[in-house]
Amino acid sequence: MSPLTHQEKEKILSILESKLDPKVYDTWCRSLEIESAGDNAFRVPTANPFYRDWLEKLLRKPLEDAFEQIFGCAPEIIFQVSDEGTPLPAPPAPAEPAPARPEGPDAAPAPDFLLNAAYRFDTFIEGPSNRMAFAAAVAVSENPATLYNPLFIHGGVGLGKTHLLQGVCHAVLARNPAAKVQYLSCEDFVNGFIYAIQKNKLEGFRARYRRADVLVVDDIHFLAGKEGSQEEFFHTFNTLHLAGHQVILSSDQPAEDIRSLKRHLLSRFKMGFDARIMPPSYETRLAILRGKADARGWEVAQDVLGYVASVVETNIRELEGALTKVMGYAALSKRAPDLELAKEVLQEAIPAPGPSLSVPQIQQVTARYFGKKVSEFQSRRWTKSTSYARQVCVYLCRKHTGASLDELGSHFGGKDHTTMLYSIRKIEKLLSTEPGLRADVQRLEQELGRR
Ligand code: ADP
Ligand code: MG
């Protein structure tokens, strides 16, 4: 196919705009480039592999459909990271407003990240378990960088941290669409940092985050053990803080429990307001389920919601999942979503003790967590650097498998049972005094599905 004419491109964009969520469109399509790439193929250049993966996921099908609609056939579409040297289209930062979207010169640039449209303050159910965190998030969104800076929200998985963080972003942007808000996961920060180093693009990377009015980094515990990224984030943090800009962070753990977090970074995290989200009470769980059912237009009796709320106690994502399962099953089997059906579905769906774990499984998960190899746990020479990881592993194997001390010994390089017992006792003793160890054990148990 020959290169697209301006009009053809505009047509494609307007089809995309009509099909996509406005946020997705604004973020990813405004500066979309579509280049001819030989017979029946088009190339969409992207700035880096992360954007490419996003574009694949979000745009492949809609783009193919749009081509089909206009030309009657879908060409091959190749999302490709631009070569070094060629000017990057730098998605998603919009370069110039497209002619079809007349906007004033002061129009705010579209945010270059995705927010979940449902994660707003008005869909967040408040309860005693999250009241402080919720109030702090609202306060920060109303007056960024005046009260709590940083705002550090921590709590277990599925308790609403991401929802609150994105709620702040929505609220800040609703008040001031021109506010420079940046929301990203810590994993994206780390990956972006590594990418920027590899490609010699640190300057752009830094500018992007250090110029934000409000920088929101989700799951900051991902910095655990990553020295270089910690250092980079430390400087980002300082720059923003000094300039009087807001930083908001979330973590699965309290800051002091994040493994090998540098002291100077820890002290920064403790400078502002530390809000903990606890597992929700039964009443809050019930209210969340009611909110979810109403939002979806589901008619569900109160006793069914009550039952679901009593089955899933800690993780709100799982709580919502349980209700969705009940409703899905009711629809499939053409039955009413009553208590009887809910019991049938959930008793089966939530096996109480979970599948049994094996020693090798635990070894694998623990080794990966500490960045070791399983063979290091089994080596006849026990090096000092692996001894902590190995002892935690022995402890977890004892706690979560039926293996005897001798059996355990055979999985750990043929050690005898006294050595195993020593490791177990040592970890048991340290657990009461070392919050970092407690956190490691908790996270590992979470990964093993034992929490
Ligand atoms: P986390 O980031 O803490 O792991 P999320 O913010 O992803 O948890 O929340 C998991 C799910 O539970 C999301 O769908 C979120 O909307 C929902 N959720 C959590 N807390 C609440 C709440 N208080 N009110 C309504 N929905 C909630
Ligand atoms: Mg989250």
Coordinates of C-alpha atoms and ligand atoms in Angstrom, one line a residue, residues 118-119 123-126 130 155-164 218-219 252 284 288 315-317 320, ligand 1:
A118 CA -13.3 3.1 37.8
Y119 CA -10.6 4.0 40.4
T123 CA -16.4 4.6 43.9
F124 CA -14.2 4.1 46.9
I125 CA -16.1 2.8 49.9
E126 CA -14.8 4.2 53.1
N130 CA -9.1 2.7 55.2
G155 CA -1.3 -2.3 53.2
G156 CA -1.7 -5.8 52.0
V157 CA -2.4 -6.9 48.5
G158 CA -5.9 -6.1 47.1
L159 CA -6.8 -3.6 49.8
G160 CA -7.3 -0.5 47.5
K161 CA -3.9 1.2 47.3
T162 CA -3.9 1.5 43.6
H163 CA -7.5 2.6 43.6
L164 CA -6.7 5.4 46.0
D218 CA 2.6 2.6 42.9
D219 CA 4.2 -0.5 44.6
D252 CA 2.7 -3.7 50.3
T284 CA -17.1 -2.5 54.8
I288 CA -18.1 -2.7 48.8
N315 CA -8.4 -9.3 49.7
I316 CA -11.0 -7.0 48.1
R317 CA -10.0 -8.0 44.6
E320 CA -15.2 -8.8 44.0
Ligands
ADP1 P1 -4.0 -2.9 45.9 O1 -3.4 -1.9 45.0 O2 -3.9 -2.5 47.3 O3 -3.4 -4.3 45.7 P2 -6.4 -2.3 44.4 O4 -6.4 -0.9 44.6 O5 -5.9 -2.9 43.1 O6 -5.5 -3.0 45.6 O7 -7.8 -2.9 44.8 C1 -8.3 -4.2 44.4 C2 -9.7 -4.1 43.9 O8 -10.5 -3.8 45.0 C3 -10.0 -3.0 42.9 O9 -10.9 -3.4 42.0 C4 -10.5 -1.9 43.8 O10 -11.4 -1.0 43.0 C5 -11.3 -2.6 44.8 N1 -11.3 -1.9 46.1 C6 -10.4 -1.9 47.1 N2 -10.7 -1.1 48.1 C7 -11.9 -0.6 47.8 C8 -12.9 0.2 48.5 N3 -12.6 0.7 49.7 N4 -14.0 0.5 47.9 C9 -14.3 0.0 46.6 N5 -13.5 -0.8 46.0 C10 -12.3 -1.1 46.5

